[in-house]
Coordinates of C-alpha atoms in Angstrom, one line a residue:
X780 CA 10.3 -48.7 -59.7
X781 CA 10.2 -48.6 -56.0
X782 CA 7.1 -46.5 -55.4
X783 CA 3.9 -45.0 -57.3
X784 CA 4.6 -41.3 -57.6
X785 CA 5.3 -39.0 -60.3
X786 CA 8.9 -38.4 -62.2
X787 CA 7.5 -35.8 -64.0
X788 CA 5.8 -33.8 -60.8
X789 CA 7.8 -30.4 -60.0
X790 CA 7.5 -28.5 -57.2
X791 CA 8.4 -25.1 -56.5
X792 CA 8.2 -22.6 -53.2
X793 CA 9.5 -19.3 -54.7
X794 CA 11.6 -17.0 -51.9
X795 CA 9.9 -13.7 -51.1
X796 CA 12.3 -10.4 -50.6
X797 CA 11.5 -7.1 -49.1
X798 CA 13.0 -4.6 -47.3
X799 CA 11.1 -5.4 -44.3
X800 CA 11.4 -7.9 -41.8
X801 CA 10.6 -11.9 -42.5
X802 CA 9.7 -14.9 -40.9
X803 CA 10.1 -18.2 -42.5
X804 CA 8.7 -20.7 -41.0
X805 CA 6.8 -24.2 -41.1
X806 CA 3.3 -23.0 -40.7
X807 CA 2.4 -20.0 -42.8
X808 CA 0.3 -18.8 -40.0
X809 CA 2.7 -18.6 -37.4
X810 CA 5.1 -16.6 -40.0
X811 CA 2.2 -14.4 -40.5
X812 CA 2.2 -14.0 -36.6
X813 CA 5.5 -13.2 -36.4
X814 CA 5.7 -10.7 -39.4
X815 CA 2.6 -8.5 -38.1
X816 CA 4.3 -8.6 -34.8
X817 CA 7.3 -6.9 -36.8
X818 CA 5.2 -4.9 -39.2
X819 CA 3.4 -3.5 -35.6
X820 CA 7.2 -1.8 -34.7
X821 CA 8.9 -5.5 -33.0
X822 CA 12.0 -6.3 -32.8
X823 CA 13.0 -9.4 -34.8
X824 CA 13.1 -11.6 -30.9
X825 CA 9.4 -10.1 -30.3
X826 CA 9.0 -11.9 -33.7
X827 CA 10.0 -15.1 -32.2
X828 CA 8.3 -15.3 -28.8
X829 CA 4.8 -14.6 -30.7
X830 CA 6.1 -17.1 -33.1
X831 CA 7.0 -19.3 -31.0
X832 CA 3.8 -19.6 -28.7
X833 CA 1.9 -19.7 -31.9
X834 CA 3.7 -22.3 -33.8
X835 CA 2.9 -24.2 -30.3
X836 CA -1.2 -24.0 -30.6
X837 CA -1.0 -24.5 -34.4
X838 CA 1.7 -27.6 -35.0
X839 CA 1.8 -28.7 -31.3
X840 CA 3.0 -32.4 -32.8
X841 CA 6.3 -30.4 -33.1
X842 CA 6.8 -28.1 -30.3
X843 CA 5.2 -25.9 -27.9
X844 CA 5.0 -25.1 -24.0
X845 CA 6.1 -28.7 -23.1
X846 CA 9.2 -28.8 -25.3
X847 CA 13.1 -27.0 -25.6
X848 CA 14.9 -25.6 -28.3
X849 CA 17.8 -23.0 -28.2
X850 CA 18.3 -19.9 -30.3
X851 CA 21.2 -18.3 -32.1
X852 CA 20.5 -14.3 -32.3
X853 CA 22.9 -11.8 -34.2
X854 CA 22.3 -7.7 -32.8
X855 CA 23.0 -5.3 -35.6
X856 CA 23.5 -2.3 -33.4
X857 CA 26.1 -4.3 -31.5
X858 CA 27.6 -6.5 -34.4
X859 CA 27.4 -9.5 -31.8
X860 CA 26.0 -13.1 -31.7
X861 CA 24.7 -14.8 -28.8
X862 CA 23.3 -18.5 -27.9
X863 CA 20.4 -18.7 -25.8
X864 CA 20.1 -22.5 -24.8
X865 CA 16.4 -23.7 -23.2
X866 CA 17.2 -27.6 -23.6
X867 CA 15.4 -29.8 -21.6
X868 CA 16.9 -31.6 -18.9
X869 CA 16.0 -34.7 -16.1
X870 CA 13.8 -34.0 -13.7
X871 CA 16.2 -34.2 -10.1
X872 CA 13.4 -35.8 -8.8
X873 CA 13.6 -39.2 -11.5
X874 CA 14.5 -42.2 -9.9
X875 CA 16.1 -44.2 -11.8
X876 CA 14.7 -47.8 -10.1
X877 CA 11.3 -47.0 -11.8
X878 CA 13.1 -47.2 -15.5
X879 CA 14.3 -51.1 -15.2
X880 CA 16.0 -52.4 -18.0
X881 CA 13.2 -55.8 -19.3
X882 CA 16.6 -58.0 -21.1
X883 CA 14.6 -58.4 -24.3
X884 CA 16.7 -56.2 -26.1
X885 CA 16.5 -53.2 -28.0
X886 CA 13.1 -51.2 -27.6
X887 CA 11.7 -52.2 -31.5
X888 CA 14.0 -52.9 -34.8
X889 CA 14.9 -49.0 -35.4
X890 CA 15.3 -47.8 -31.7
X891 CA 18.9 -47.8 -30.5
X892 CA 18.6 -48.4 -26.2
X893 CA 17.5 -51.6 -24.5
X894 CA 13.9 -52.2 -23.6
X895 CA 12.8 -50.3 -20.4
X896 CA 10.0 -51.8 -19.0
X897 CA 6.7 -50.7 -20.3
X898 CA 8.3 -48.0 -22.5
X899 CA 8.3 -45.6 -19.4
X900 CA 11.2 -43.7 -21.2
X901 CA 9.2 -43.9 -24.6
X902 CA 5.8 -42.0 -23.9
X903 CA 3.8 -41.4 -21.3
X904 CA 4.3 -39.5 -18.3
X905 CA 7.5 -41.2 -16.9
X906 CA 9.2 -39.6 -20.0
X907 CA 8.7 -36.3 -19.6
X908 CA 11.6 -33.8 -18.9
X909 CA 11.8 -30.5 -17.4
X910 CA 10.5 -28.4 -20.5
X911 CA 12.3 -25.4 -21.4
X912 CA 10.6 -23.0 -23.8
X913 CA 9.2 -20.6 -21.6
X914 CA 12.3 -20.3 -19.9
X915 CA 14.0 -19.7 -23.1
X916 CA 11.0 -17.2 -23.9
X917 CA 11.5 -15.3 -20.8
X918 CA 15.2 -14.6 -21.7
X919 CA 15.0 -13.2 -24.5
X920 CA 12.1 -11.2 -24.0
X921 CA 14.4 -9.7 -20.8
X922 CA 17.2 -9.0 -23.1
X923 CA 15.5 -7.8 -26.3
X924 CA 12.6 -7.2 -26.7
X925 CA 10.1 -4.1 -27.2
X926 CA 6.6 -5.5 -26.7
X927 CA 4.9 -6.2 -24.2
X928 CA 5.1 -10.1 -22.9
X929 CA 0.9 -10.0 -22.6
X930 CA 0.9 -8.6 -26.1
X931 CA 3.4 -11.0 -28.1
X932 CA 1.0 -13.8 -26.6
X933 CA -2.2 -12.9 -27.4
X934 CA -2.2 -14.2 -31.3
X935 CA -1.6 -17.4 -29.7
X936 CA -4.4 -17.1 -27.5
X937 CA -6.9 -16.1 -30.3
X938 CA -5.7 -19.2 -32.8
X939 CA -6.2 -21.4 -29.4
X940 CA -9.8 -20.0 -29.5
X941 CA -10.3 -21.0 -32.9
X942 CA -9.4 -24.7 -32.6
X943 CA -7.3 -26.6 -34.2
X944 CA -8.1 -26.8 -37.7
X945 CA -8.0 -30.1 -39.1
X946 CA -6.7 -30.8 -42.9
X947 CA -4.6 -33.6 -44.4
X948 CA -1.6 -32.9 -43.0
X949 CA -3.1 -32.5 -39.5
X950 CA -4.6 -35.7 -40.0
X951 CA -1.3 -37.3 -41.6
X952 CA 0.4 -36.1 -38.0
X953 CA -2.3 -37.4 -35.9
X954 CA -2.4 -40.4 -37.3
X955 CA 1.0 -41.4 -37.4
X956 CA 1.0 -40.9 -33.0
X957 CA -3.0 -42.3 -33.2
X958 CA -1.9 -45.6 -31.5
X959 CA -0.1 -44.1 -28.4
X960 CA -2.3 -41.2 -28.1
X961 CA -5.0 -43.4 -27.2
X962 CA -3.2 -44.6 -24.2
X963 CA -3.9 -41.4 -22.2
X964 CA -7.6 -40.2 -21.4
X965 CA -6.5 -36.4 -21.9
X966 CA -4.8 -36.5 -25.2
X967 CA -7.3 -39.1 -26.8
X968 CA -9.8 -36.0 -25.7
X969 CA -7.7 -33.2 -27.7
X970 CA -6.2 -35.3 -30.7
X971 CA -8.9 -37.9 -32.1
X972 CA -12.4 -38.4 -32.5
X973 CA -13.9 -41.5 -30.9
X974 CA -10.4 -43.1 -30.9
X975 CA -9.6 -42.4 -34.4
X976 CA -7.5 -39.8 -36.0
X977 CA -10.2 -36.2 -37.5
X978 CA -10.6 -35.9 -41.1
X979 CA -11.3 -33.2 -43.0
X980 CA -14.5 -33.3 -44.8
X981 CA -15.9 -33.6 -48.8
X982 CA -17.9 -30.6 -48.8
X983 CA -15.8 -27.1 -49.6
X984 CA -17.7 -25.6 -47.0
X985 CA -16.8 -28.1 -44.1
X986 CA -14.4 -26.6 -41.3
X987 CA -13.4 -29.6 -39.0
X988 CA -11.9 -28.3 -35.9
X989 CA -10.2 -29.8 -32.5
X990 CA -11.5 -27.7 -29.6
X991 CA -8.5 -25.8 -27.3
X992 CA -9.6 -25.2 -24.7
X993 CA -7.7 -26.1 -22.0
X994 CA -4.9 -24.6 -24.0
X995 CA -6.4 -21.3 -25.0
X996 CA -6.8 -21.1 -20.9
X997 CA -3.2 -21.9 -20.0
X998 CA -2.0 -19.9 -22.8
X999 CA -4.0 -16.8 -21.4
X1000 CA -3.1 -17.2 -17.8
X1001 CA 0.6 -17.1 -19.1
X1002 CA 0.2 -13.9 -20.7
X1003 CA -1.4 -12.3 -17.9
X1004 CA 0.9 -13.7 -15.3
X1005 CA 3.8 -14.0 -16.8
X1006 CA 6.6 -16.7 -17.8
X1007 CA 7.6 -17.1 -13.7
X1008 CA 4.2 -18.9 -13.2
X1009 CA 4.8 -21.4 -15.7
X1010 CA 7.6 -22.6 -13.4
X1011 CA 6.6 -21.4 -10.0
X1012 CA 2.6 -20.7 -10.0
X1013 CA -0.4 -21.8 -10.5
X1014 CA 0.2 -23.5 -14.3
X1015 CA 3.3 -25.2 -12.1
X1016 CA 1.1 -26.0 -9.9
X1017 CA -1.6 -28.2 -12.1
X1018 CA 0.9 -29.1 -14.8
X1019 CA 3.5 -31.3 -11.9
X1020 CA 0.2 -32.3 -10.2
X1021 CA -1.4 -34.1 -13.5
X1022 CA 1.8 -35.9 -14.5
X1023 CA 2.5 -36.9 -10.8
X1024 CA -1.2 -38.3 -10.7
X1025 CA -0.5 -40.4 -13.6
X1026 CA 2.9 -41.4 -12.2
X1027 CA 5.5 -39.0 -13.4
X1028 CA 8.3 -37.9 -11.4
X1029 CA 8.0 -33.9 -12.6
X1030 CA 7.6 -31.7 -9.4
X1031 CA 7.1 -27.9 -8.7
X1032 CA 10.9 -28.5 -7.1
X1033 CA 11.9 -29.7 -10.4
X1034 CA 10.2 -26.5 -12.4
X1035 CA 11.1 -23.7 -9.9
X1036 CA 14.8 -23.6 -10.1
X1037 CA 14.7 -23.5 -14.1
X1038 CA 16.2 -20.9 -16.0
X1039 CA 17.7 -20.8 -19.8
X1040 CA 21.3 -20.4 -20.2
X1041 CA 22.8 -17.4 -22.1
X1042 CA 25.8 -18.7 -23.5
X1043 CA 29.2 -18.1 -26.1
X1044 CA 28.0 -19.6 -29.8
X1045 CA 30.9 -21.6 -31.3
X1046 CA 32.7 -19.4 -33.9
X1047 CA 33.4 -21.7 -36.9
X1048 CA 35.8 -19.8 -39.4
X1049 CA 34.5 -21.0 -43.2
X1050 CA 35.9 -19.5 -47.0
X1051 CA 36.3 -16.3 -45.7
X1052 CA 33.0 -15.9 -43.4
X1053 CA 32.3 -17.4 -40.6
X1054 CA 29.7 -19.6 -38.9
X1055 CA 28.0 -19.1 -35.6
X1056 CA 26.5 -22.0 -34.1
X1057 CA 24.8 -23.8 -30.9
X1058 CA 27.9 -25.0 -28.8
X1059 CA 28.1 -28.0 -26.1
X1060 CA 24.8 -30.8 -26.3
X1061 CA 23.9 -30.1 -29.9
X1062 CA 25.5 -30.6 -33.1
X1063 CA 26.9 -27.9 -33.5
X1064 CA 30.6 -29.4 -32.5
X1065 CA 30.0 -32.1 -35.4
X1066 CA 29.0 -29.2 -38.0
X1067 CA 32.3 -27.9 -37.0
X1068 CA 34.0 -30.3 -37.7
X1069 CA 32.4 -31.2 -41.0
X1070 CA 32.6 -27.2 -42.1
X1071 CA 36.6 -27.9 -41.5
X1072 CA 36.5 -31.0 -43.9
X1073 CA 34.8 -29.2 -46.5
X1074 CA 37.2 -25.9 -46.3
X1075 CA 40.0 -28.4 -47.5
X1076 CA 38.3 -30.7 -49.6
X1077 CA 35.5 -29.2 -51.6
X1078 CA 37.3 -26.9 -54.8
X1079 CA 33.8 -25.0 -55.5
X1080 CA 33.0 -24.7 -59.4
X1081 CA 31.3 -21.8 -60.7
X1082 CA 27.6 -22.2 -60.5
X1083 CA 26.5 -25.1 -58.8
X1084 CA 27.4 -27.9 -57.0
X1085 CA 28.9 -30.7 -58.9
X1086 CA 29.3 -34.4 -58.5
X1087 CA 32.7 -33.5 -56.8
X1088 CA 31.2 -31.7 -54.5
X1089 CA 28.2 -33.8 -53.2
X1090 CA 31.0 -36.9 -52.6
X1091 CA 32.7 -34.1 -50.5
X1092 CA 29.7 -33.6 -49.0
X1093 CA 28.8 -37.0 -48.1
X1094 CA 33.1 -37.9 -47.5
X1095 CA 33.0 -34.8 -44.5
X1096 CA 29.4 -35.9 -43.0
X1097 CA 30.3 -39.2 -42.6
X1098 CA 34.1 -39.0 -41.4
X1099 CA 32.4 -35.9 -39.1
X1100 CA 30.3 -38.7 -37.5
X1101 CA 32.9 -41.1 -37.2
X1102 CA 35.5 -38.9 -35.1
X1103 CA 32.2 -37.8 -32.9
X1104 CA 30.9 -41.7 -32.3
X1105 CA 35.0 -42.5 -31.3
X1106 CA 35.6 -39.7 -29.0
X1107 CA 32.3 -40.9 -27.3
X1108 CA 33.7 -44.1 -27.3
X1109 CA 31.0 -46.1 -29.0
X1110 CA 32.3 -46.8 -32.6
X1111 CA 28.4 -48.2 -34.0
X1112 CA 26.8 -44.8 -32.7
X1113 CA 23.6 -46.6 -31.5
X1114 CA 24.5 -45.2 -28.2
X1115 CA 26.4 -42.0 -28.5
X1116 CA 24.1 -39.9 -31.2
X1117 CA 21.5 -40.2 -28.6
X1118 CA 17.7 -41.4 -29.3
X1119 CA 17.8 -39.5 -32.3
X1120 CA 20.3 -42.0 -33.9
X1121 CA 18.3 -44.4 -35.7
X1122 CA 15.0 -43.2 -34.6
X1123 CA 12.7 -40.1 -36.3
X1124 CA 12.4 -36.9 -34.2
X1125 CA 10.0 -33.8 -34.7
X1126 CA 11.0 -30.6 -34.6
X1127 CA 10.2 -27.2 -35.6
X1128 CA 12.5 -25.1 -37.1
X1129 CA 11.8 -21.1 -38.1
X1130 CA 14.5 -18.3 -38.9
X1131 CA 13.8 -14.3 -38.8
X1132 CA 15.2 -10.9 -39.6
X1133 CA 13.8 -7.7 -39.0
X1134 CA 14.3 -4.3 -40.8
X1135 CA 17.0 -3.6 -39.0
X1136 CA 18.8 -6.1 -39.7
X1137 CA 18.7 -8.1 -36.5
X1138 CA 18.3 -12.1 -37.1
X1139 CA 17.5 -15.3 -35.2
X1140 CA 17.9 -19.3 -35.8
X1141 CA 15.4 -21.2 -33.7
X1142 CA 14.9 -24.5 -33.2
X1143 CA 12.2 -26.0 -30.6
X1144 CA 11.6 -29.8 -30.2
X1145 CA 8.7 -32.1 -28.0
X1146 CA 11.6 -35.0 -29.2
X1147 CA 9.2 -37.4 -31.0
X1148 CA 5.8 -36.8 -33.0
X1149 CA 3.7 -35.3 -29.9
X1150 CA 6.1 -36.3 -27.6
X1151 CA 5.9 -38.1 -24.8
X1152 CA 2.7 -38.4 -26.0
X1153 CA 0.5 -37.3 -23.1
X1154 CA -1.0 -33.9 -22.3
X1155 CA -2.0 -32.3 -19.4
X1156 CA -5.7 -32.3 -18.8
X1157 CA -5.6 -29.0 -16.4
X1158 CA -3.2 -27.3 -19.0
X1159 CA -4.0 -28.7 -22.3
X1160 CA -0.1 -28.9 -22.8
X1161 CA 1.8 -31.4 -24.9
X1162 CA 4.5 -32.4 -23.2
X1163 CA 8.1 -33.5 -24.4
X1164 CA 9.6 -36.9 -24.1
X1165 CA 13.1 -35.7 -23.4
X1166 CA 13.7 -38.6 -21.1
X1167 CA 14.1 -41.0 -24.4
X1168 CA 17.6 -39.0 -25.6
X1169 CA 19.2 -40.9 -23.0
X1170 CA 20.7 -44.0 -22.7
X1171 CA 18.8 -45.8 -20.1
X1172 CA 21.7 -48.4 -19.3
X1173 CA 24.1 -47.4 -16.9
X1174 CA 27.8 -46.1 -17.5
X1175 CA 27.5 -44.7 -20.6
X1176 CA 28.1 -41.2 -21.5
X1177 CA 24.6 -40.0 -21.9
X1178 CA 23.3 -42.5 -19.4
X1179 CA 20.1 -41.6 -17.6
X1180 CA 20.6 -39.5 -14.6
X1181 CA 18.3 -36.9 -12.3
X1182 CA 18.6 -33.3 -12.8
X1183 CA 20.9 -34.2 -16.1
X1184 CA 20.9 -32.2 -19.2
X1185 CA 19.5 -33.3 -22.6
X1186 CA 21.8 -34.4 -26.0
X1187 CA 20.5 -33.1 -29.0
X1188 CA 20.7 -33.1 -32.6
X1189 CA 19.8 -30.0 -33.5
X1190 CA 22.0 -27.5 -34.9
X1191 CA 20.9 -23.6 -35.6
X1192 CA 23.1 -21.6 -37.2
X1193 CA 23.6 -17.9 -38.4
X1194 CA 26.8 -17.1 -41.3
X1195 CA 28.5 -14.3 -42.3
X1196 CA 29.8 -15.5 -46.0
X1197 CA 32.7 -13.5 -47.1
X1198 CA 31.0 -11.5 -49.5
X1199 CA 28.9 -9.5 -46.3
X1200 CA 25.8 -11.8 -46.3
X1201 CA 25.1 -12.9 -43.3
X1202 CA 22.3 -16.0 -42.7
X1203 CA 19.8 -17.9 -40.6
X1204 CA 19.6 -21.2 -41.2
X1205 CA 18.2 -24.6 -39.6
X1206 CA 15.8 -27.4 -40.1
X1207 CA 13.3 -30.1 -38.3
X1208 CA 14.3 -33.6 -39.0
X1209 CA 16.4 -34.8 -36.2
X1210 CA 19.5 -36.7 -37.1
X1211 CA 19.3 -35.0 -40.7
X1212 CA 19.3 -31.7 -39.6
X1213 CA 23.1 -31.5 -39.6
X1214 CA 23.7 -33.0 -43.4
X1215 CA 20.9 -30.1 -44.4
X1216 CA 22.6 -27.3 -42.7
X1217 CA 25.6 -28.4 -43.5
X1218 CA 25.1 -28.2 -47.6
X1219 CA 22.8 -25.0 -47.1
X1220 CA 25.6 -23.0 -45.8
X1221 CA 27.9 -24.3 -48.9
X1222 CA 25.2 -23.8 -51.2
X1223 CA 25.7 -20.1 -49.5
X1224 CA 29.3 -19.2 -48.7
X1225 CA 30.9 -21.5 -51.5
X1226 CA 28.4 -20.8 -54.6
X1227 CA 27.3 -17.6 -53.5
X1228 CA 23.5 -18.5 -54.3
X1229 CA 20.6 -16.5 -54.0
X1230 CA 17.6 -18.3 -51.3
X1231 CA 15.6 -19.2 -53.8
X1232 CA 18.4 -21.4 -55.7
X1233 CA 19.5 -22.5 -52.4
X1234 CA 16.1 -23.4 -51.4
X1235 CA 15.4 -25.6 -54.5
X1236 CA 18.9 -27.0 -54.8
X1237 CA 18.7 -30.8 -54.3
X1238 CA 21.0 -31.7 -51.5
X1239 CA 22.1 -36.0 -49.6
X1240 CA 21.2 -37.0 -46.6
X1241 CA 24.0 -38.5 -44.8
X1242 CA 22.5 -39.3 -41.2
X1243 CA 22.1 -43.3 -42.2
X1244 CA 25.9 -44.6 -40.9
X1245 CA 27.5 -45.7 -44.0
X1246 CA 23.8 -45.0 -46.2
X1247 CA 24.6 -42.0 -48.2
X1248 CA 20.7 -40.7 -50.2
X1249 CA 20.4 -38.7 -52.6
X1250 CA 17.4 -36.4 -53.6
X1251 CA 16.2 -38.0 -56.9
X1252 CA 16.4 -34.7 -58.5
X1253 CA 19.8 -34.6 -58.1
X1254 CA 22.4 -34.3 -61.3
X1255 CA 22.3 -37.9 -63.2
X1256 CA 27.2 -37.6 -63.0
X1257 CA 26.4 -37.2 -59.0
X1258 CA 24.0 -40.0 -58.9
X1259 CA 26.4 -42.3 -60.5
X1260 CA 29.6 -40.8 -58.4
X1261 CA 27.5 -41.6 -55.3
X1262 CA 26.4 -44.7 -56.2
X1263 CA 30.2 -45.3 -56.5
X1264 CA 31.9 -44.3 -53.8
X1265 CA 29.3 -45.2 -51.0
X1266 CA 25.8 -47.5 -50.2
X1267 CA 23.8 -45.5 -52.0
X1268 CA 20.2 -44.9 -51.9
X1269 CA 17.8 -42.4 -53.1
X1270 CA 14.3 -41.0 -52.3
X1271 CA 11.8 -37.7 -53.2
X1272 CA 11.2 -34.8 -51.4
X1273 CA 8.0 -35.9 -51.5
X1274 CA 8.5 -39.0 -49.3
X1275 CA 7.4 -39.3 -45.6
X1276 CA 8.5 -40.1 -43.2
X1277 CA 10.4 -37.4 -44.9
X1278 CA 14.2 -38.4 -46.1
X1279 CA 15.7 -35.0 -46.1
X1280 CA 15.6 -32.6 -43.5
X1281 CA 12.6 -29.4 -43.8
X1282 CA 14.4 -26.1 -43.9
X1283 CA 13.7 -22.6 -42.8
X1284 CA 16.3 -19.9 -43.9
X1285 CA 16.3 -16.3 -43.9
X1286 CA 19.5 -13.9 -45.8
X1287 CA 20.6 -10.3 -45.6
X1288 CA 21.6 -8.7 -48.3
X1289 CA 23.2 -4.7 -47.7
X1290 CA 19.4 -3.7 -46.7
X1291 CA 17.7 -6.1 -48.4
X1292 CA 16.3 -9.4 -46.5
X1293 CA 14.9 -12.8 -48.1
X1294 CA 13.7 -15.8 -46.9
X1295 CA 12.6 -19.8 -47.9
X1296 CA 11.1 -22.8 -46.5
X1297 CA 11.2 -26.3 -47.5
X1298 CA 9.3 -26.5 -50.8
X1299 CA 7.6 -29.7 -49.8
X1300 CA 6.4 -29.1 -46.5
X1301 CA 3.0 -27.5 -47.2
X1302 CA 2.0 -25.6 -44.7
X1303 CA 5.8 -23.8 -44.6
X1304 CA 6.0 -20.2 -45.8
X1305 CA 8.3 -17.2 -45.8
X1306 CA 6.3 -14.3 -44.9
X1307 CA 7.3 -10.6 -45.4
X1308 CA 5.7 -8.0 -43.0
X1309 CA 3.5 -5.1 -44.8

């Protein structure tokens, strides 16, 4: 045996179902956020921008203010789907002589560029790309929404005033970033406790908290002034001026002319449904070309997937890789899969549907755990380290460059199988967010599952080049047919850094809506409104 845990340990996250809205997402108490906001007469997009801006005061490892994401949305009066893309990009104002390649090559054993010198495209604040969410935010709150902007942030202001709480998983988070947090006075102040990661205490009654204050500040000022100010005001204003004082290149020039794009998703036709999907810097283009794999080689059996089917899985991933890495000219895909090649990301991932059937994919992302690592001390933001998804060596095609727009890995999707279900899927986990997504929209539109089947199925990872692993749980005749057709490995959900990818999914039923999270993930939830 490789580890210490159980064989014998299940675990279960049933799926709820109501008639009323959901929000699935990875902390229960953002999903109660956003279903109160629903239950309160919002529309499923108010839903997300009070998700959203929660999610960012309660899991800000993941996302938040100082990150990007985009958003696939599906209007039920209209019967249309739209992308709105809030991906981070270069500040114009980087110069690239202050990112000098050292010659002792790659940056550590698992990280795919050579070494920049003192890790300025790693952490700190010379990694920091123009953020996006509050842009992205803004947009959608323009086009679709019913609340009031000062209204669909004032959870987030209350939870800020509460502090973050502090429990294992906190401290698991924390202490996996402890070692660079330290490096910055201001995020040392917000994240550990004389230099070392909080713990929760022994006694039942014990409530460790991490003040917010800063945040809970910024976080009201942006309700009250609205998203503009993030980008041209005052929280412009002190947010360019702290990472400039630590010697960052992010300006006020570089924030003002920011805006998210509203854009075409890519159509993906898939056994008799279709697939709507992020298009252009993401992975959707890959999924679409792993969806068109699967239509011809996967035969689905009645029930569940079979060992045919999980080699078909792994055969399309892979070869969908493949063609992606040699149209990007770089046949080893250390370069063109971008940071999140070889290296972990941390994102957030939550899916929604309201009563009336509209629905939303969203995926937001700081890049790595806490991102770039440093927080603002005027703003108590976390900000991204979008600067590390490119290739810091010149010539390539995601080399570094100012005002340039970010690669990504993450895929949201919404599906309309061809039995009238439609679907909102997506996951956190980086380069494995396309093998999940790609299995949970089979385990949907080819076996015509339920959320809560789908939701425990056991499903490969296929992100690891020519690694293929399989969830333990998995059938013993796909084990072995995996184990003979490619390097195979295997691992528990339980693992961390996690193997698998940490879904969020919400379905649509006639008038009926369900929804599922990852059944490891513990704070995750599905949350009905009512």
């Amino acid at each position: 045996m490789r580890d210490q845990f159980s064989n014998t340990q299940a675990i279960r996250k049933p799926a709820v179902t109501s008639k009323g809205g959901i929000v699935a997402a990875q902390s229960s108490r953002a999903g109660h956020v956003g279903a109160e906001v629903l239950a309160a007469g919002g529309d499923c997009v108010d839903a997300v921008i009070a998700t959203t801006f929660a999610l960012g005061v309660l899991e800000p490892w993941m996302s938040g203010l100082g990150g990007g994401g985009a958003m696939v949305l599906y209007r039920a009066r209209e019967d249309r789907y739209e992308v709105i893309d809030y991906g981070m990009r270069a500040p114009a104002s980087l110069n690239l002589a202050e990112y000098p390649l050292t010659g002792d090559g790659a940056a550590s054993d698992i990280f795919p560029w050579p070494r920049v010198k003192d890790d300025r495209n790693l952490h700190g604040p010379g990694s920091i790309a123009v953020p996006g969410v509050v842009a992205g935010m803004e947009e959608a709150h323009r086009r679709h929404a019913k609340l009031p902007w000062k209204e669909l942030l004032a959870p987030s202001v209350k939870l800020a005033d509460e502090g973050l709480a502090v429990d294992w998983w906190t401290t698991l988070m924390i202490s996996s970033a402890a070692a660079d947090l330290r490096r910055y006075p201001a995020s040392a102040a917000a994240y550990l406790q004389d230099g070392l990661p909080p713990n929760p205490q022994w006694s039942i009654k014990a409530n460790v908290r991490m003040p917010q204050d800063r945040l809970k500040a910024t976080m009201a000022h942006l309700a009250s002034a609205g998203p503009r100010d993030f980008y041209e005001g005052d929280l412009a204003q002190n947010l360019a001026a702290d990472i400039q004082a630590a010697g960052g290149a992010l300006s006020v020039e570089d924030l003002k002319p920011f805006r998210s794009a509203v854009r075409e998703p890519l159509a993906i036709p898939y056994r008799g449904g279709e697939v709507f999907a992020t298009p252009e810097l993401t992975a959707g283009p890959t999924l679409s070309r792993t969806l068109g794999l699967l239509q011809n080689d996967l035969k689905p059996a009645r029930g569940v997937p079979d060992a045919a089917a999980y080699v078909a899985y792994a055969s399309a991933l892979q070869a969908a890789y493949r063609e992606r890495l040699k149209d990007m000219g770089d046949q080893d895909g250390r370069r063109a899969l971008g940071a999140e090649a070889l290296a972990p990301a941390c994102t957030t991932h939550f899916s929604a549907v309201d009563r009336d059937g509209n629905m939303a994919a969203v995926t937001q992302t700081l890049l790595s755990t806490f991102g770039s690592k440093f927080v603002s001390s005027q703003t108590g933001i976390t900000m991204n380290n979008g600067i590390m998804w490119f290739d810091p060596a010149p010539g390539a095609p995601n080399s570094l460059a100012p005002g340039k727009r970010c690669l990504t890995n993450y895929t949201p999707v919404l599906a309309q199988a061809h039995d009238g279900r439609r679907a909102a899927i997506g996951a956190s986990g980086g380069r494995r967010i396309l093998p999940a997504v790609s299995q949970l929209l089979s385990f949907v539109m080819d076996y015509g599952m339920d959320l809560d089947a789908v939701i425990h199925q056991p499903r490969i990872d296929a992100s690891e080049g020519a690694v293929v692993i399989g969830d333990m749980r998995l059938p013993q005749a796909a084990r072995e047919a995996l184990r003979t057709r490619f390097d195979y490995e295997e691992a528990r959900v339980q693992t961390l850094p996690m193997k698998f990818a940490c879904p969020s999914i919400v379905l649509r039923d006639g008038d009926t809506n369900s929804g599922a999270t990852e059944v490891f993930q513990p704070w995750s939830e599905a949350v009905a409104e009512g």
